[in-house]
Amino acid sequence: MEMIEVQGQPPHNSEPVVLIIGKMDGVHLGHQSLLQEAERLATEEDKIAVYGFSDHPKWVLRGDESFKYSLSTIEDRQTRLEQFGVDRYYHVHFTKEYAKTSPEEFVLQHLSRLNVRHVIVGEDFRFGKGRGSDAEGLAELCQQIGAGVSIVPGVQLHDRKVSSTDIRTHVTQGRMEAAQAMLGRPFEITGVVEKGEQLGRQLGFPTLNVGGIDEYVKVKPGVYLGLVKKVQEAPEYYYTLISAGYRPTVNGDSYKVEAYLLDFSGDLYDHKVTVQFLRHMRDEENFDGMDALIDQMHQDEKNARAILGL
C-alpha cells in the first residue's frame, strides 16, 4: 500500500479515487463498513484511498489525555487497511494550524487535488474549523468538484454504536471481550522484545518484556490471558499470560507489558511480536513478598490452562 505524508494540502493525483475520510483508529466494525462500501463502489480504474489524521483533534486542540493514545499505530493501520483492499493511505498531520481549515477550503483546496470520484464518511462525520460542517455539508460541497458522497450509518452492537472512544474505554477498564466484539478481533499491540531485569526468569516464569508500545492506550493493570505471535513469520500463535501494569511487589515505577508464553522455550530478544489480549484474569496486586507472588503466578497459570483445556 502506498503511504503519502500530508502537511497542509495533499499532492496532486491523476488517478480516480474512491476516498474514505477518518482516523480509522483500530479499524473496527464501523470502519469496516466504510471499507466495504468503498469496495462496492470502486471500479477497476479506481484507487481506494483513506484520508486519515495523525492525532485526535481533542488531544491536539484541548490536550485531553484520554485521546492521546491510540488503539493502533500508523503501521498497524496500514497493515489492516491493506487487508481490506486499500491502495493508498494519506497520513494527514493534524495540527492547530490545520484545524483552522474551513469546510470550503477542505473540499475545494484539499480534496479537489485528489481526483476524487466518490467520498465515503460515517453518519456522524464533522469537518472544518470548529467542526463547522457535517456529512450533508460535505455532500453539497463535493458537488462542486464532481464527487459523489456516501454517508454510511454506524454499526450498532447491543444498542450502542461502535466507536474508537468506547473501545478505548473498554481496554482501559479491562473489558477485553467487549473490545473484541467492537473490533471484530482481539485488541492487540505490537512491539519489540527487550532485555529486562530477568526477574521473571529468576522466579521460574521467563517473560517477554515488550517495548516500543508507548503510542497504545494502556490496558488496565492486571493479568490477562492472551496470545503472542512473532511478526513477519509463520502465523503461529502461542497462548500466554500477560502482566500489564506497574509491578508494585517489586517496586516498579513504570508501566510495562510482559508476556509468559505457555509451553514455549526459546529466545525472542529483539524480535517484533504482536500481543493479543483475550480475557482479564485478575487485577494487579501488591503481594506481601516474593513467595506470595510466585504462588499467585502458579495459580494464574493453573487457571489459564483450565480455561484453555491444556
Short mmCIF file of C-alpha atoms in Angstrom, two decimals:
data_model
loop_
_atom_site.label_atom_id
_atom_site.label_comp_id
_atom_site.label_asym_id
_atom_site.label_seq_id
_atom_site.Cartn_x
_atom_site.Cartn_y
_atom_site.Cartn_z
CA MET A 1 0.00 0.00 0.00
CA GLU A 2 1.24 3.46 -0.91
CA MET A 3 1.77 5.83 2.03
CA ILE A 4 1.65 9.60 1.46
CA GLU A 5 2.54 12.08 4.21
CA VAL A 6 0.40 15.22 4.07
CA GLN A 7 1.40 18.54 5.64
CA GLY A 8 -1.31 21.02 4.72
CA GLN A 9 -2.56 20.41 1.19
CA PRO A 10 -2.11 16.94 -0.34
CA PRO A 11 -0.14 16.42 -3.55
CA HIS A 12 -1.99 16.36 -6.88
CA ASN A 13 -3.20 12.97 -8.04
CA SER A 14 -4.23 11.92 -11.56
CA GLU A 15 -5.83 8.52 -10.90
CA PRO A 16 -9.55 8.36 -9.99
CA VAL A 17 -10.03 7.73 -6.29
CA VAL A 18 -12.75 6.41 -4.00
CA LEU A 19 -11.85 8.13 -0.73
CA ILE A 20 -12.71 7.23 2.87
CA ILE A 21 -12.16 10.03 5.39
CA GLY A 22 -11.38 9.26 9.03
CA LYS A 23 -8.64 8.45 11.52
CA MET A 24 -9.60 4.75 11.35
CA ASP A 25 -8.11 4.07 14.78
CA GLY A 26 -8.42 0.34 15.39
CA VAL A 27 -10.13 -0.34 12.04
CA HIS A 28 -13.18 -1.51 14.00
CA LEU A 29 -16.53 -2.81 12.70
CA GLY A 30 -17.74 0.71 11.92
CA HIS A 31 -14.63 1.43 9.86
CA GLN A 32 -15.01 -1.92 8.15
CA SER A 33 -18.48 -0.93 6.93
CA LEU A 34 -16.90 2.13 5.26
CA LEU A 35 -14.27 -0.08 3.66
CA GLN A 36 -16.93 -2.47 2.37
CA GLU A 37 -18.81 0.45 0.82
CA ALA A 38 -15.61 1.60 -0.89
CA GLU A 39 -15.03 -1.86 -2.30
CA ARG A 40 -18.63 -1.93 -3.59
CA LEU A 41 -18.30 1.45 -5.32
CA ALA A 42 -14.79 1.19 -6.75
CA THR A 43 -14.34 0.29 -10.40
CA GLU A 44 -11.25 -1.40 -11.85
CA GLU A 45 -9.83 2.04 -12.68
CA ASP A 46 -10.32 3.45 -9.17
CA LYS A 47 -7.82 3.50 -6.36
CA ILE A 48 -9.29 3.02 -2.88
CA ALA A 49 -7.70 5.54 -0.52
CA VAL A 50 -8.04 6.56 3.11
CA TYR A 51 -7.56 10.17 4.23
CA GLY A 52 -6.57 9.62 7.84
CA PHE A 53 -5.44 12.02 10.53
CA SER A 54 -2.33 11.61 12.65
CA ASP A 55 -3.70 12.69 16.03
CA HIS A 56 -7.13 13.06 17.57
CA PRO A 57 -8.40 16.68 17.47
CA LYS A 58 -9.35 16.53 21.15
CA TRP A 59 -5.72 15.80 22.02
CA VAL A 60 -4.25 18.41 19.66
CA LEU A 61 -6.70 21.21 20.48
CA ARG A 62 -7.69 20.53 24.09
CA GLY A 63 -4.86 18.43 25.46
CA ASP A 64 -7.36 15.76 26.53
CA GLU A 65 -5.12 12.91 27.76
CA SER A 66 -7.80 10.29 27.11
CA PHE A 67 -7.33 10.91 23.37
CA LYS A 68 -3.51 11.00 23.39
CA TYR A 69 -3.11 7.25 22.99
CA SER A 70 -4.42 5.01 20.21
CA LEU A 71 -5.80 1.55 19.61
CA SER A 72 -3.40 1.19 16.69
CA THR A 73 -0.19 2.70 15.38
CA ILE A 74 0.06 4.01 11.85
CA GLU A 75 1.90 0.78 10.94
CA ASP A 76 -0.94 -1.30 12.40
CA ARG A 77 -3.49 0.68 10.39
CA GLN A 78 -1.51 0.28 7.19
CA THR A 79 -1.36 -3.49 7.65
CA ARG A 80 -5.05 -3.80 8.47
CA LEU A 81 -6.26 -1.45 5.72
CA GLU A 82 -4.19 -3.24 3.11
CA GLN A 83 -6.00 -6.45 4.07
CA PHE A 84 -9.25 -4.65 3.21
CA GLY A 85 -8.02 -3.68 -0.25
CA VAL A 86 -6.88 -0.10 0.39
CA ASP A 87 -4.34 1.05 -2.20
CA ARG A 88 -3.24 4.34 -0.67
CA TYR A 89 -3.14 5.98 2.75
CA TYR A 90 -2.91 9.75 3.12
CA HIS A 91 -1.40 10.35 6.56
CA VAL A 92 -2.59 13.88 7.32
CA HIS A 93 -0.71 15.67 10.09
CA PHE A 94 -3.42 17.25 12.21
CA THR A 95 -2.11 20.40 13.91
CA LYS A 96 -3.63 23.52 15.46
CA GLU A 97 -2.93 25.30 12.18
CA TYR A 98 -4.61 22.56 10.14
CA ALA A 99 -7.64 22.80 12.44
CA LYS A 100 -8.26 26.33 11.09
CA THR A 101 -9.13 24.92 7.66
CA SER A 102 -12.69 25.88 6.72
CA PRO A 103 -15.10 23.32 5.24
CA GLU A 104 -14.87 25.09 1.87
CA GLU A 105 -11.06 25.06 1.91
CA PHE A 106 -11.01 21.39 2.87
CA VAL A 107 -13.08 20.37 -0.14
CA LEU A 108 -12.16 22.97 -2.77
CA GLN A 109 -8.43 23.28 -1.98
CA HIS A 110 -7.59 19.87 -0.49
CA LEU A 111 -9.91 17.14 -1.78
CA SER A 112 -10.03 18.78 -5.22
CA ARG A 113 -6.36 17.89 -5.71
CA LEU A 114 -7.01 14.15 -5.33
CA ASN A 115 -9.19 13.47 -8.38
CA VAL A 116 -11.87 12.11 -6.08
CA ARG A 117 -14.72 10.28 -7.79
CA HIS A 118 -16.55 9.36 -4.60
CA VAL A 119 -16.16 10.15 -0.89
CA ILE A 120 -17.30 7.86 1.94
CA VAL A 121 -17.88 9.04 5.51
CA GLY A 122 -19.78 7.93 8.59
CA GLU A 123 -23.10 9.49 9.55
CA ASP A 124 -21.57 11.44 12.45
CA PHE A 125 -18.75 12.93 10.33
CA ARG A 126 -17.85 16.54 11.16
CA PHE A 127 -15.16 18.61 9.50
CA GLY A 128 -13.76 22.09 9.09
CA LYS A 129 -12.85 24.78 11.60
CA GLY A 130 -14.73 24.27 14.86
CA ARG A 131 -16.35 21.13 13.40
CA GLY A 132 -18.30 23.61 11.31
CA SER A 133 -19.89 21.23 8.83
CA ASP A 134 -21.23 17.70 8.64
CA ALA A 135 -21.73 14.86 6.17
CA GLU A 136 -24.61 16.63 4.42
CA GLY A 137 -22.48 19.76 4.08
CA LEU A 138 -19.68 17.65 2.63
CA ALA A 139 -22.08 16.23 0.02
CA GLU A 140 -23.12 19.73 -1.05
CA LEU A 141 -19.54 20.98 -1.36
CA CYS A 142 -18.37 17.85 -3.19
CA GLN A 143 -20.86 18.61 -5.97
CA GLN A 144 -18.53 21.49 -6.91
CA ILE A 145 -15.65 19.08 -7.55
CA GLY A 146 -17.79 16.46 -9.28
CA ALA A 147 -17.58 13.89 -6.49
CA GLY A 148 -20.38 11.82 -5.06
CA VAL A 149 -20.71 11.22 -1.32
CA SER A 150 -21.93 8.15 0.56
CA ILE A 151 -22.98 8.60 4.19
CA VAL A 152 -22.74 5.23 5.92
CA PRO A 153 -24.80 4.51 9.06
CA GLY A 154 -22.92 3.49 12.18
CA VAL A 155 -22.71 -0.15 13.24
CA GLN A 156 -24.81 -0.94 16.31
CA LEU A 157 -23.80 -3.52 18.88
CA HIS A 158 -26.04 -4.17 21.89
CA ASP A 159 -27.93 -0.92 21.16
CA ARG A 160 -24.73 1.16 21.17
CA LYS A 161 -22.83 2.48 18.18
CA VAL A 162 -19.36 1.01 17.70
CA SER A 163 -16.72 3.72 18.22
CA SER A 164 -13.00 4.01 18.88
CA THR A 165 -13.80 6.02 22.02
CA ASP A 166 -15.88 3.20 23.51
CA ILE A 167 -13.25 0.62 22.59
CA ARG A 168 -10.52 2.67 24.29
CA THR A 169 -12.71 2.81 27.39
CA HIS A 170 -13.21 -0.97 27.33
CA VAL A 171 -9.44 -1.51 27.03
CA THR A 172 -8.55 0.85 29.88
CA GLN A 173 -11.12 -0.89 32.09
CA GLY A 174 -10.01 -4.42 31.18
CA ARG A 175 -13.16 -5.39 29.28
CA MET A 176 -11.36 -7.31 26.55
CA GLU A 177 -14.34 -9.33 25.34
CA ALA A 178 -16.31 -6.11 24.80
CA ALA A 179 -13.38 -4.53 22.95
CA GLN A 180 -13.03 -7.63 20.77
CA ALA A 181 -16.73 -7.56 19.88
CA MET A 182 -16.42 -3.99 18.56
CA LEU A 183 -13.08 -4.52 16.82
CA GLY A 184 -14.07 -7.80 15.22
CA ARG A 185 -10.84 -9.31 16.58
CA PRO A 186 -8.88 -9.21 19.86
CA PHE A 187 -7.27 -5.94 20.94
CA GLU A 188 -3.56 -6.20 20.21
CA ILE A 189 -0.30 -4.32 20.48
CA THR A 190 2.92 -4.81 18.54
CA GLY A 191 6.37 -4.14 19.95
CA VAL A 192 9.91 -5.42 20.20
CA VAL A 193 11.09 -7.89 22.85
CA GLU A 194 13.62 -6.10 25.05
CA LYS A 195 16.04 -7.45 27.61
CA GLY A 196 14.60 -6.61 31.00
CA GLU A 197 15.69 -7.27 34.57
CA GLN A 198 15.36 -11.07 34.14
CA LEU A 199 13.18 -11.14 37.26
CA GLY A 200 10.59 -13.44 35.70
CA ARG A 201 13.30 -15.94 34.77
CA GLN A 202 14.62 -15.88 38.34
CA LEU A 203 11.10 -16.62 39.62
CA GLY A 204 10.66 -19.54 37.22
CA PHE A 205 8.42 -17.63 34.81
CA PRO A 206 10.56 -16.23 31.97
CA THR A 207 8.66 -13.38 30.34
CA LEU A 208 8.92 -11.28 27.20
CA ASN A 209 9.36 -7.61 28.05
CA VAL A 210 7.53 -5.84 25.21
CA GLY A 211 8.95 -2.41 24.36
CA GLY A 212 8.08 0.29 21.86
CA ILE A 213 4.41 0.40 22.83
CA ASP A 214 4.09 3.95 24.15
CA GLU A 215 1.60 5.01 21.45
CA TYR A 216 -1.00 2.48 22.53
CA VAL A 217 -3.78 3.08 25.02
CA LYS A 218 -2.76 1.48 28.32
CA VAL A 219 -4.56 -1.71 29.25
CA LYS A 220 -5.95 -1.74 32.79
CA PRO A 221 -3.21 -3.04 35.13
CA GLY A 222 -3.69 -6.72 35.77
CA VAL A 223 -3.13 -10.23 34.45
CA TYR A 224 -4.67 -11.33 31.15
CA LEU A 225 -5.00 -14.46 29.08
CA GLY A 226 -3.78 -13.82 25.56
CA LEU A 227 -1.81 -14.82 22.50
CA VAL A 228 1.64 -13.89 21.21
CA LYS A 229 2.75 -14.08 17.59
CA LYS A 230 6.12 -13.37 16.03
CA VAL A 231 5.65 -10.75 13.32
CA GLN A 232 6.74 -11.49 9.74
CA GLU A 233 6.95 -15.22 10.35
CA ALA A 234 4.60 -18.17 10.03
CA PRO A 235 1.20 -17.31 11.59
CA GLU A 236 1.81 -19.33 14.74
CA TYR A 237 0.33 -18.01 17.97
CA TYR A 238 1.33 -19.05 21.48
CA TYR A 239 -1.03 -18.89 24.43
CA THR A 240 0.33 -16.54 27.03
CA LEU A 241 -0.26 -14.96 30.41
CA ILE A 242 0.17 -11.21 30.15
CA SER A 243 1.09 -8.94 33.03
CA ALA A 244 0.31 -5.28 32.37
CA GLY A 245 1.00 -2.61 34.95
CA TYR A 246 3.48 -1.14 37.40
CA ARG A 247 4.68 -4.26 39.31
CA PRO A 248 4.18 -2.88 42.84
CA THR A 249 5.53 -6.02 44.56
CA VAL A 250 9.00 -5.37 43.08
CA ASN A 251 8.75 -1.57 43.44
CA GLY A 252 8.21 -0.99 39.74
CA ASP A 253 7.96 2.66 38.74
CA SER A 254 6.80 2.49 35.11
CA TYR A 255 4.08 0.79 33.11
CA LYS A 256 5.21 -2.45 31.46
CA VAL A 257 3.68 -5.26 29.45
CA GLU A 258 5.27 -8.68 29.98
CA ALA A 259 4.18 -12.00 28.49
CA TYR A 260 4.80 -15.51 29.83
CA LEU A 261 4.33 -17.95 26.95
CA LEU A 262 2.81 -21.29 27.88
CA ASP A 263 4.65 -24.34 26.54
CA PHE A 264 7.33 -22.32 24.76
CA SER A 265 11.08 -22.36 25.07
CA GLY A 266 13.37 -20.14 23.09
CA ASP A 267 14.90 -16.70 22.78
CA LEU A 268 12.85 -13.91 21.22
CA TYR A 269 15.03 -10.93 22.14
CA ASP A 270 14.89 -8.18 19.50
CA HIS A 271 12.02 -9.95 17.71
CA LYS A 272 8.92 -7.97 16.83
CA VAL A 273 5.86 -9.59 18.40
CA THR A 274 2.13 -8.99 18.45
CA VAL A 275 0.37 -9.49 21.79
CA GLN A 276 -3.38 -10.11 21.78
CA PHE A 277 -5.47 -9.63 24.94
CA LEU A 278 -8.30 -12.15 25.19
CA ARG A 279 -9.55 -12.07 28.75
CA HIS A 280 -8.95 -10.24 32.03
CA MET A 281 -7.93 -12.75 34.72
CA ARG A 282 -7.36 -10.56 37.78
CA ASP A 283 -6.34 -7.06 38.85
CA GLU A 284 -2.76 -6.11 39.64
CA GLU A 285 -1.89 -6.75 43.30
CA ASN A 286 0.84 -5.74 45.72
CA PHE A 287 1.88 -9.03 47.33
CA ASP A 288 3.48 -9.44 50.73
CA GLY A 289 6.80 -10.75 49.46
CA MET A 290 8.12 -12.76 46.53
CA ASP A 291 6.85 -16.13 47.78
CA ALA A 292 3.27 -14.89 47.69
CA LEU A 293 3.85 -13.51 44.19
CA ILE A 294 5.26 -16.84 42.96
CA ASP A 295 2.32 -18.76 44.48
CA GLN A 296 -0.11 -16.47 42.65
CA MET A 297 1.78 -16.87 39.37
CA HIS A 298 1.45 -20.64 39.66
CA GLN A 299 -2.27 -20.19 40.34
CA ASP A 300 -2.60 -17.86 37.33
CA GLU A 301 -1.02 -20.48 35.07
CA LYS A 302 -3.27 -23.20 36.51
CA ASN A 303 -6.35 -21.04 35.90
CA ALA A 304 -5.23 -20.23 32.35
CA ARG A 305 -4.65 -23.87 31.48
CA ALA A 306 -8.06 -24.80 32.90
CA ILE A 307 -9.74 -22.18 30.70
CA LEU A 308 -7.83 -23.35 27.63
CA GLY A 309 -8.21 -27.06 28.39
CA LEU A 310 -4.44 -27.57 28.33
#
